[in-house]
Amino acid sequence: MLVLLPPSEGKASSGRGAPLKPESLSLPGLAEAREAVLAELVELCAADEKKAREVLGLSEGLRGEVAKNAALRTAGARPAGEIYTGVLYDALDLASLDAAAKKRAARSLLVFSGLWGAVRVTDRIPSYRCSMGVKLPGLGALAGHWRAPMAEVLPEAAGRGLVLDLRSAAYAAAWKPKGEVAGRTATVRVLHAPTRKVVSHFNKATKGRIVRSLLSEGAAPKGPAELVTALRDLGYAVEAQAPGTAGRPWALDVLVDEVH
């Protein structure tokens, strides 16, 4: 099972660990594309704070994020699973998983990123600010920049098993499973049961809880139909829509009344 996650806008501080080693990151086929984004982002943020804030969509109060980006090559690095914070990652709570579940997380979780493309939760990265919606002056829109290298690398990373896609639309734009891979992909919406609407907090927190449940229980669904069964066995209310044509993903709705 491969689980595709969005990053979080908020991130923990880099800390005082050893700096980034780009060659150590997973998915080495993305290395060239990563270096291109990293180089332009660092140069932009080091040269012109005002322009950098405009490009990154940052307010005056977030000017510190520009300085953070300018120092990416020398800042301390920590496992990505510690860097990403926010509602989804609070609910997932990687640090409190038992040893077996942490190993499953290291194998299964892939976090998408405007800067790195995609990383494993064990990959050591510095804290940064660069969403997939950014359009850099040189490289252009990051989703478009990542599309070709992702198309080369992600099908192999997906292997032959289930792909559980929990990304937001901006990150899904960087890679859309096609053909046979799409047929074993499941996308998930979380709906507030009484209103049948997507509510941001319900959506993010429930997705984090779903991933935690699957990792903790050692669930290993081989495809979308098995995932539906596994989630129902774990107590989730799931409505599933199988694709009407081959080569398209399953669509799952998880219904929740409230999130504790």
PDB file of C-alpha atoms in Angstrom:
ATOM      1  CA  MET A   1       0.000   0.000   0.000  1.00  0.00           C
ATOM      2  CA  LEU A   2       1.227   3.467  -0.905  1.00  0.00           C
ATOM      3  CA  VAL A   3      -0.442   6.409   0.869  1.00  0.00           C
ATOM      4  CA  LEU A   4      -0.180   9.826  -0.795  1.00  0.00           C
ATOM      5  CA  LEU A   5      -0.403  12.716   1.675  1.00  0.00           C
ATOM      6  CA  PRO A   6      -0.440  16.492   1.324  1.00  0.00           C
ATOM      7  CA  PRO A   7       2.138  18.414   3.351  1.00  0.00           C
ATOM      8  CA  SER A   8       1.152  20.914   6.013  1.00  0.00           C
ATOM      9  CA  GLU A   9       1.443  24.657   5.540  1.00  0.00           C
ATOM     10  CA  GLY A  10       2.749  25.017   9.069  1.00  0.00           C
ATOM     11  CA  LYS A  11       5.964  23.210   9.887  1.00  0.00           C
ATOM     12  CA  ALA A  12       8.108  22.546  12.918  1.00  0.00           C
ATOM     13  CA  SER A  13      11.473  24.276  13.171  1.00  0.00           C
ATOM     14  CA  SER A  14      14.449  22.620  11.534  1.00  0.00           C
ATOM     15  CA  GLY A  15      16.334  22.214  14.786  1.00  0.00           C
ATOM     16  CA  ARG A  16      20.087  21.808  15.006  1.00  0.00           C
ATOM     17  CA  GLY A  17      20.616  18.565  13.139  1.00  0.00           C
ATOM     18  CA  ALA A  18      22.985  18.030  10.228  1.00  0.00           C
ATOM     19  CA  PRO A  19      22.009  20.001   7.127  1.00  0.00           C
ATOM     20  CA  LEU A  20      20.158  18.633   4.126  1.00  0.00           C
ATOM     21  CA  LYS A  21      21.844  15.956   2.036  1.00  0.00           C
ATOM     22  CA  PRO A  22      19.824  15.984  -1.190  1.00  0.00           C
ATOM     23  CA  GLU A  23      21.390  12.744  -2.389  1.00  0.00           C
ATOM     24  CA  SER A  24      19.987  10.925   0.659  1.00  0.00           C
ATOM     25  CA  LEU A  25      16.337  11.631  -0.174  1.00  0.00           C
ATOM     26  CA  SER A  26      14.078   8.847  -1.398  1.00  0.00           C
ATOM     27  CA  LEU A  27      12.940   8.702  -5.034  1.00  0.00           C
ATOM     28  CA  PRO A  28      16.314   9.704  -6.528  1.00  0.00           C
ATOM     29  CA  GLY A  29      14.683  10.052  -9.931  1.00  0.00           C
ATOM     30  CA  LEU A  30      13.328  13.385  -8.649  1.00  0.00           C
ATOM     31  CA  ALA A  31      16.810  14.706  -7.748  1.00  0.00           C
ATOM     32  CA  GLU A  32      17.288  16.960 -10.773  1.00  0.00           C
ATOM     33  CA  ALA A  33      13.849  18.508 -10.458  1.00  0.00           C
ATOM     34  CA  ARG A  34      14.389  19.017  -6.710  1.00  0.00           C
ATOM     35  CA  GLU A  35      17.696  20.799  -7.272  1.00  0.00           C
ATOM     36  CA  ALA A  36      16.087  23.121  -9.814  1.00  0.00           C
ATOM     37  CA  VAL A  37      13.381  24.223  -7.343  1.00  0.00           C
ATOM     38  CA  LEU A  38      15.799  24.430  -4.415  1.00  0.00           C
ATOM     39  CA  ALA A  39      18.302  26.546  -6.336  1.00  0.00           C
ATOM     40  CA  GLU A  40      15.725  29.065  -7.569  1.00  0.00           C
ATOM     41  CA  LEU A  41      13.921  29.256  -4.231  1.00  0.00           C
ATOM     42  CA  VAL A  42      17.127  29.898  -2.263  1.00  0.00           C
ATOM     43  CA  GLU A  43      18.334  32.494  -4.785  1.00  0.00           C
ATOM     44  CA  LEU A  44      14.976  34.285  -4.849  1.00  0.00           C
ATOM     45  CA  CYS A  45      14.678  34.452  -1.062  1.00  0.00           C
ATOM     46  CA  ALA A  46      18.287  35.528  -0.542  1.00  0.00           C
ATOM     47  CA  ALA A  47      18.115  38.306  -3.148  1.00  0.00           C
ATOM     48  CA  ASP A  48      14.798  40.108  -2.696  1.00  0.00           C
ATOM     49  CA  GLU A  49      12.569  39.620   0.323  1.00  0.00           C
ATOM     50  CA  LYS A  50       9.673  41.663  -1.041  1.00  0.00           C
ATOM     51  CA  LYS A  51       9.585  39.823  -4.362  1.00  0.00           C
ATOM     52  CA  ALA A  52       9.953  36.493  -2.593  1.00  0.00           C
ATOM     53  CA  ARG A  53       6.947  37.254  -0.383  1.00  0.00           C
ATOM     54  CA  GLU A  54       4.903  38.154  -3.449  1.00  0.00           C
ATOM     55  CA  VAL A  55       5.875  34.967  -5.274  1.00  0.00           C
ATOM     56  CA  LEU A  56       5.251  32.766  -2.233  1.00  0.00           C
ATOM     57  CA  GLY A  57       2.038  34.559  -1.255  1.00  0.00           C
ATOM     58  CA  LEU A  58       3.311  35.539   2.204  1.00  0.00           C
ATOM     59  CA  SER A  59       2.124  38.433   4.336  1.00  0.00           C
ATOM     60  CA  GLU A  60       4.430  40.895   6.051  1.00  0.00           C
ATOM     61  CA  GLY A  61       3.980  38.911   9.241  1.00  0.00           C
ATOM     62  CA  LEU A  62       5.491  35.837   7.572  1.00  0.00           C
ATOM     63  CA  ARG A  63       8.650  37.543   6.339  1.00  0.00           C
ATOM     64  CA  GLY A  64      10.671  35.168   8.534  1.00  0.00           C
ATOM     65  CA  GLU A  65       9.716  32.362   6.153  1.00  0.00           C
ATOM     66  CA  VAL A  66      11.736  34.081   3.417  1.00  0.00           C
ATOM     67  CA  ALA A  67      14.889  34.057   5.556  1.00  0.00           C
ATOM     68  CA  LYS A  68      14.197  30.405   6.376  1.00  0.00           C
ATOM     69  CA  ASN A  69      14.106  29.542   2.675  1.00  0.00           C
ATOM     70  CA  ALA A  70      17.293  31.490   1.979  1.00  0.00           C
ATOM     71  CA  ALA A  71      19.138  29.259   4.472  1.00  0.00           C
ATOM     72  CA  LEU A  72      17.781  25.898   3.283  1.00  0.00           C
ATOM     73  CA  ARG A  73      21.161  24.478   2.288  1.00  0.00           C
ATOM     74  CA  THR A  74      22.705  25.054   5.717  1.00  0.00           C
ATOM     75  CA  ALA A  75      19.696  24.699   8.051  1.00  0.00           C
ATOM     76  CA  GLY A  76      19.338  21.648  10.239  1.00  0.00           C
ATOM     77  CA  ALA A  77      17.309  18.760   8.865  1.00  0.00           C
ATOM     78  CA  ARG A  78      14.867  16.432  10.621  1.00  0.00           C
ATOM     79  CA  PRO A  79      12.704  13.523   9.452  1.00  0.00           C
ATOM     80  CA  ALA A  80       9.843  14.842   7.332  1.00  0.00           C
ATOM     81  CA  GLY A  81       7.404  13.135   9.690  1.00  0.00           C
ATOM     82  CA  GLU A  82       8.610  15.537  12.403  1.00  0.00           C
ATOM     83  CA  ILE A  83       8.680  18.626  10.174  1.00  0.00           C
ATOM     84  CA  TYR A  84       5.071  18.446   8.971  1.00  0.00           C
ATOM     85  CA  THR A  85       2.502  19.558  11.552  1.00  0.00           C
ATOM     86  CA  GLY A  86      -1.134  20.612  11.410  1.00  0.00           C
ATOM     87  CA  VAL A  87      -4.475  18.888  11.804  1.00  0.00           C
ATOM     88  CA  LEU A  88      -3.813  15.807   9.655  1.00  0.00           C
ATOM     89  CA  TYR A  89      -0.395  15.149  11.169  1.00  0.00           C
ATOM     90  CA  ASP A  90      -1.609  15.780  14.708  1.00  0.00           C
ATOM     91  CA  ALA A  91      -4.285  13.133  14.170  1.00  0.00           C
ATOM     92  CA  LEU A  92      -1.790  10.750  12.573  1.00  0.00           C
ATOM     93  CA  ASP A  93       0.653  11.291  15.492  1.00  0.00           C
ATOM     94  CA  LEU A  94       3.527   9.317  14.019  1.00  0.00           C
ATOM     95  CA  ALA A  95       5.677   9.663  17.126  1.00  0.00           C
ATOM     96  CA  SER A  96       3.271   7.660  19.287  1.00  0.00           C
ATOM     97  CA  LEU A  97       2.936   4.689  16.909  1.00  0.00           C
ATOM     98  CA  ASP A  98       4.460   1.421  18.037  1.00  0.00           C
ATOM     99  CA  ALA A  99       7.626   0.144  16.363  1.00  0.00           C
ATOM    100  CA  ALA A 100       5.838  -2.083  13.848  1.00  0.00           C
ATOM    101  CA  ALA A 101       3.458   0.695  12.802  1.00  0.00           C
ATOM    102  CA  LYS A 102       6.377   3.117  12.402  1.00  0.00           C
ATOM    103  CA  LYS A 103       8.026   0.667  10.013  1.00  0.00           C
ATOM    104  CA  ARG A 104       4.805   0.456   8.015  1.00  0.00           C
ATOM    105  CA  ALA A 105       4.678   4.263   7.921  1.00  0.00           C
ATOM    106  CA  ALA A 106       8.248   4.456   6.623  1.00  0.00           C
ATOM    107  CA  ARG A 107       7.368   2.063   3.800  1.00  0.00           C
ATOM    108  CA  SER A 108       3.918   3.341   2.948  1.00  0.00           C
ATOM    109  CA  LEU A 109       3.662   7.103   3.416  1.00  0.00           C
ATOM    110  CA  LEU A 110       4.669   9.567   0.725  1.00  0.00           C
ATOM    111  CA  VAL A 111       4.275  13.299   1.388  1.00  0.00           C
ATOM    112  CA  PHE A 112       3.948  15.560  -1.646  1.00  0.00           C
ATOM    113  CA  SER A 113       5.732  18.919  -1.636  1.00  0.00           C
ATOM    114  CA  GLY A 114       6.160  21.946  -3.847  1.00  0.00           C
ATOM    115  CA  LEU A 115       9.875  21.960  -3.032  1.00  0.00           C
ATOM    116  CA  TRP A 116      10.808  18.270  -2.818  1.00  0.00           C
ATOM    117  CA  GLY A 117       8.227  16.723  -5.115  1.00  0.00           C
ATOM    118  CA  ALA A 118       7.562  13.844  -2.741  1.00  0.00           C
ATOM    119  CA  VAL A 119       9.423  12.481   0.289  1.00  0.00           C
ATOM    120  CA  ARG A 120       9.166   9.596   2.707  1.00  0.00           C
ATOM    121  CA  VAL A 121       8.423  10.487   6.330  1.00  0.00           C
ATOM    122  CA  THR A 122      11.914   9.258   7.241  1.00  0.00           C
ATOM    123  CA  ASP A 123      13.673  11.563   4.754  1.00  0.00           C
ATOM    124  CA  ARG A 124      15.558  14.318   6.557  1.00  0.00           C
ATOM    125  CA  ILE A 125      14.574  17.796   5.339  1.00  0.00           C
ATOM    126  CA  PRO A 126      14.762  21.348   6.716  1.00  0.00           C
ATOM    127  CA  SER A 127      11.678  23.400   7.472  1.00  0.00           C
ATOM    128  CA  TYR A 128      10.625  25.455   4.438  1.00  0.00           C
ATOM    129  CA  ARG A 129       7.774  27.420   2.877  1.00  0.00           C
ATOM    130  CA  CYS A 130       6.852  26.663  -0.728  1.00  0.00           C
ATOM    131  CA  SER A 131       3.435  25.320  -1.669  1.00  0.00           C
ATOM    132  CA  MET A 132       2.593  23.452  -4.862  1.00  0.00           C
ATOM    133  CA  GLY A 133       0.523  26.449  -5.955  1.00  0.00           C
ATOM    134  CA  VAL A 134       3.611  28.679  -6.228  1.00  0.00           C
ATOM    135  CA  LYS A 135       4.734  29.942  -9.630  1.00  0.00           C
ATOM    136  CA  LEU A 136       8.478  30.628  -9.575  1.00  0.00           C
ATOM    137  CA  PRO A 137       9.747  33.271 -12.027  1.00  0.00           C
ATOM    138  CA  GLY A 138      12.135  30.864 -13.740  1.00  0.00           C
ATOM    139  CA  LEU A 139      10.519  27.445 -13.454  1.00  0.00           C
ATOM    140  CA  GLY A 140       6.905  28.532 -13.638  1.00  0.00           C
ATOM    141  CA  ALA A 141       4.040  26.727 -11.899  1.00  0.00           C
ATOM    142  CA  LEU A 142       5.426  24.023  -9.633  1.00  0.00           C
ATOM    143  CA  ALA A 143       2.650  21.515 -10.340  1.00  0.00           C
ATOM    144  CA  GLY A 144       3.630  21.669 -14.004  1.00  0.00           C
ATOM    145  CA  HIS A 145       7.339  21.444 -13.167  1.00  0.00           C
ATOM    146  CA  TRP A 146       6.793  18.217 -11.246  1.00  0.00           C
ATOM    147  CA  ARG A 147       4.446  16.518 -13.690  1.00  0.00           C
ATOM    148  CA  ALA A 148       7.013  14.913 -16.020  1.00  0.00           C
ATOM    149  CA  PRO A 149       9.469  13.622 -13.375  1.00  0.00           C
ATOM    150  CA  MET A 150       6.598  12.355 -11.233  1.00  0.00           C
ATOM    151  CA  ALA A 151       5.185  10.455 -14.212  1.00  0.00           C
ATOM    152  CA  GLU A 152       8.540   8.688 -14.521  1.00  0.00           C
ATOM    153  CA  VAL A 153       9.084   7.905 -10.843  1.00  0.00           C
ATOM    154  CA  LEU A 154       5.724   7.419  -9.121  1.00  0.00           C
ATOM    155  CA  PRO A 155       4.408   4.382 -11.017  1.00  0.00           C
ATOM    156  CA  GLU A 156       7.424   2.386  -9.815  1.00  0.00           C
ATOM    157  CA  ALA A 157       6.981   3.687  -6.261  1.00  0.00           C
ATOM    158  CA  ALA A 158       3.346   2.578  -6.382  1.00  0.00           C
ATOM    159  CA  GLY A 159       4.428  -1.010  -6.994  1.00  0.00           C
ATOM    160  CA  ARG A 160       1.577  -3.452  -7.566  1.00  0.00           C
ATOM    161  CA  GLY A 161      -0.589  -2.660  -4.570  1.00  0.00           C
ATOM    162  CA  LEU A 162      -3.229  -0.209  -3.440  1.00  0.00           C
ATOM    163  CA  VAL A 163      -2.634   3.519  -3.840  1.00  0.00           C
ATOM    164  CA  LEU A 164      -4.562   5.500  -1.223  1.00  0.00           C
ATOM    165  CA  ASP A 165      -4.687   9.100  -2.419  1.00  0.00           C
ATOM    166  CA  LEU A 166      -5.427  11.598   0.359  1.00  0.00           C
ATOM    167  CA  ARG A 167      -3.914  14.658  -1.338  1.00  0.00           C
ATOM    168  CA  SER A 168      -5.597  18.013  -1.789  1.00  0.00           C
ATOM    169  CA  ALA A 169      -6.295  19.197  -5.329  1.00  0.00           C
ATOM    170  CA  ALA A 170      -3.168  21.372  -5.626  1.00  0.00           C
ATOM    171  CA  TYR A 171      -0.886  18.413  -4.887  1.00  0.00           C
ATOM    172  CA  ALA A 172      -2.909  15.928  -6.902  1.00  0.00           C
ATOM    173  CA  ALA A 173      -2.199  18.138  -9.928  1.00  0.00           C
ATOM    174  CA  ALA A 174       1.479  17.157  -9.801  1.00  0.00           C
ATOM    175  CA  TRP A 175       0.758  13.468 -10.472  1.00  0.00           C
ATOM    176  CA  LYS A 176      -2.440  11.737 -11.506  1.00  0.00           C
ATOM    177  CA  PRO A 177      -2.278   7.935 -11.587  1.00  0.00           C
ATOM    178  CA  LYS A 178      -3.077   6.566 -15.018  1.00  0.00           C
ATOM    179  CA  GLY A 179      -3.972   3.252 -16.577  1.00  0.00           C
ATOM    180  CA  GLU A 180      -3.468   0.187 -14.447  1.00  0.00           C
ATOM    181  CA  VAL A 181      -2.180   2.197 -11.469  1.00  0.00           C
ATOM    182  CA  ALA A 182      -5.310   4.368 -11.506  1.00  0.00           C
ATOM    183  CA  GLY A 183      -7.452   1.238 -11.403  1.00  0.00           C
ATOM    184  CA  ARG A 184      -6.021   0.318  -8.006  1.00  0.00           C
ATOM    185  CA  THR A 185      -6.115   3.859  -6.648  1.00  0.00           C
ATOM    186  CA  ALA A 186      -8.728   5.109  -4.182  1.00  0.00           C
ATOM    187  CA  THR A 187      -9.360   8.788  -3.556  1.00  0.00           C
ATOM    188  CA  VAL A 188     -11.064   9.806  -0.327  1.00  0.00           C
ATOM    189  CA  ARG A 189     -13.396  12.624   0.642  1.00  0.00           C
ATOM    190  CA  VAL A 190     -14.510  13.146   4.209  1.00  0.00           C
ATOM    191  CA  LEU A 191     -18.059  14.450   4.463  1.00  0.00           C
ATOM    192  CA  HIS A 192     -19.872  15.895   7.463  1.00  0.00           C
ATOM    193  CA  ALA A 193     -22.697  13.373   7.582  1.00  0.00           C
ATOM    194  CA  PRO A 194     -25.584  15.719   8.496  1.00  0.00           C
ATOM    195  CA  THR A 195     -24.769  18.233   5.730  1.00  0.00           C
ATOM    196  CA  ARG A 196     -22.961  15.999   3.197  1.00  0.00           C
ATOM    197  CA  LYS A 197     -20.377  18.760   2.802  1.00  0.00           C
ATOM    198  CA  VAL A 198     -16.588  18.733   3.012  1.00  0.00           C
ATOM    199  CA  VAL A 199     -15.462  20.601   6.128  1.00  0.00           C
ATOM    200  CA  SER A 200     -11.740  21.293   6.314  1.00  0.00           C
ATOM    201  CA  HIS A 201     -11.178  20.229   9.919  1.00  0.00           C
ATOM    202  CA  PHE A 202     -13.254  17.046   9.584  1.00  0.00           C
ATOM    203  CA  ASN A 203     -11.474  16.264   6.326  1.00  0.00           C
ATOM    204  CA  LYS A 204      -7.903  16.646   7.570  1.00  0.00           C
ATOM    205  CA  ALA A 205      -8.360  15.125  11.006  1.00  0.00           C
ATOM    206  CA  THR A 206     -10.279  12.110   9.721  1.00  0.00           C
ATOM    207  CA  LYS A 207      -7.711  11.424   7.012  1.00  0.00           C
ATOM    208  CA  GLY A 208      -5.013  11.434   9.681  1.00  0.00           C
ATOM    209  CA  ARG A 209      -7.046   9.066  11.831  1.00  0.00           C
ATOM    210  CA  ILE A 210      -7.698   6.746   8.885  1.00  0.00           C
ATOM    211  CA  VAL A 211      -3.994   6.420   8.137  1.00  0.00           C
ATOM    212  CA  ARG A 212      -3.183   5.893  11.798  1.00  0.00           C
ATOM    213  CA  SER A 213      -5.854   3.175  12.080  1.00  0.00           C
ATOM    214  CA  LEU A 214      -4.541   1.315   9.036  1.00  0.00           C
ATOM    215  CA  LEU A 215      -0.941   1.495  10.260  1.00  0.00           C
ATOM    216  CA  SER A 216      -1.763   0.559  13.854  1.00  0.00           C
ATOM    217  CA  GLU A 217      -3.885  -2.428  12.887  1.00  0.00           C
ATOM    218  CA  GLY A 218      -1.449  -3.646  10.245  1.00  0.00           C
ATOM    219  CA  ALA A 219      -4.204  -3.579   7.639  1.00  0.00           C
ATOM    220  CA  ALA A 220      -2.883  -4.441   4.182  1.00  0.00           C
ATOM    221  CA  PRO A 221      -5.706  -4.086   1.663  1.00  0.00           C
ATOM    222  CA  LYS A 222      -4.590  -5.198  -1.791  1.00  0.00           C
ATOM    223  CA  GLY A 223      -6.984  -2.923  -3.692  1.00  0.00           C
ATOM    224  CA  PRO A 224      -9.787  -0.385  -3.303  1.00  0.00           C
ATOM    225  CA  ALA A 225     -12.526  -2.960  -2.632  1.00  0.00           C
ATOM    226  CA  GLU A 226     -10.444  -4.488   0.174  1.00  0.00           C
ATOM    227  CA  LEU A 227      -9.785  -0.986   1.518  1.00  0.00           C
ATOM    228  CA  VAL A 228     -13.520  -0.344   1.819  1.00  0.00           C
ATOM    229  CA  THR A 229     -13.898  -3.555   3.823  1.00  0.00           C
ATOM    230  CA  ALA A 230     -10.900  -2.715   6.022  1.00  0.00           C
ATOM    231  CA  LEU A 231     -12.189   0.769   6.805  1.00  0.00           C
ATOM    232  CA  ARG A 232     -15.666  -0.514   7.651  1.00  0.00           C
ATOM    233  CA  ASP A 233     -14.098  -3.146   9.904  1.00  0.00           C
ATOM    234  CA  LEU A 234     -12.242  -0.309  11.650  1.00  0.00           C
ATOM    235  CA  GLY A 235     -15.542   1.451  12.321  1.00  0.00           C
ATOM    236  CA  TYR A 236     -15.669   4.023   9.519  1.00  0.00           C
ATOM    237  CA  ALA A 237     -18.853   4.713   7.575  1.00  0.00           C
ATOM    238  CA  VAL A 238     -17.782   4.442   3.945  1.00  0.00           C
ATOM    239  CA  GLU A 239     -19.648   4.895   0.687  1.00  0.00           C
ATOM    240  CA  ALA A 240     -17.733   3.632  -2.331  1.00  0.00           C
ATOM    241  CA  GLN A 241     -18.129   4.288  -6.024  1.00  0.00           C
ATOM    242  CA  ALA A 242     -16.273   1.915  -8.309  1.00  0.00           C
ATOM    243  CA  PRO A 243     -15.162   3.451 -11.619  1.00  0.00           C
ATOM    244  CA  GLY A 244     -17.448   2.920 -14.556  1.00  0.00           C
ATOM    245  CA  THR A 245     -14.523   2.517 -16.945  1.00  0.00           C
ATOM    246  CA  ALA A 246     -11.109   0.901 -16.656  1.00  0.00           C
ATOM    247  CA  GLY A 247      -8.134   3.041 -15.754  1.00  0.00           C
ATOM    248  CA  ARG A 248      -9.941   5.357 -13.366  1.00  0.00           C
ATOM    249  CA  PRO A 249      -9.699   5.509  -9.549  1.00  0.00           C
ATOM    250  CA  TRP A 250     -12.313   4.489  -7.027  1.00  0.00           C
ATOM    251  CA  ALA A 251     -14.028   7.338  -5.143  1.00  0.00           C
ATOM    252  CA  LEU A 252     -14.627   6.800  -1.422  1.00  0.00           C
ATOM    253  CA  ASP A 253     -16.691   9.035   0.858  1.00  0.00           C
ATOM    254  CA  VAL A 254     -16.100   8.676   4.592  1.00  0.00           C
ATOM    255  CA  LEU A 255     -19.015  10.073   6.616  1.00  0.00           C
ATOM    256  CA  VAL A 256     -18.412  11.606  10.046  1.00  0.00           C
ATOM    257  CA  ASP A 257     -20.642  13.342  12.571  1.00  0.00           C
ATOM    258  CA  GLU A 258     -17.827  14.814  14.653  1.00  0.00           C
ATOM    259  CA  VAL A 259     -14.125  14.467  15.267  1.00  0.00           C
ATOM    260  CA  HIS A 260     -12.787  14.047  18.792  1.00  0.00           C
TER     261      HIS A 260
END
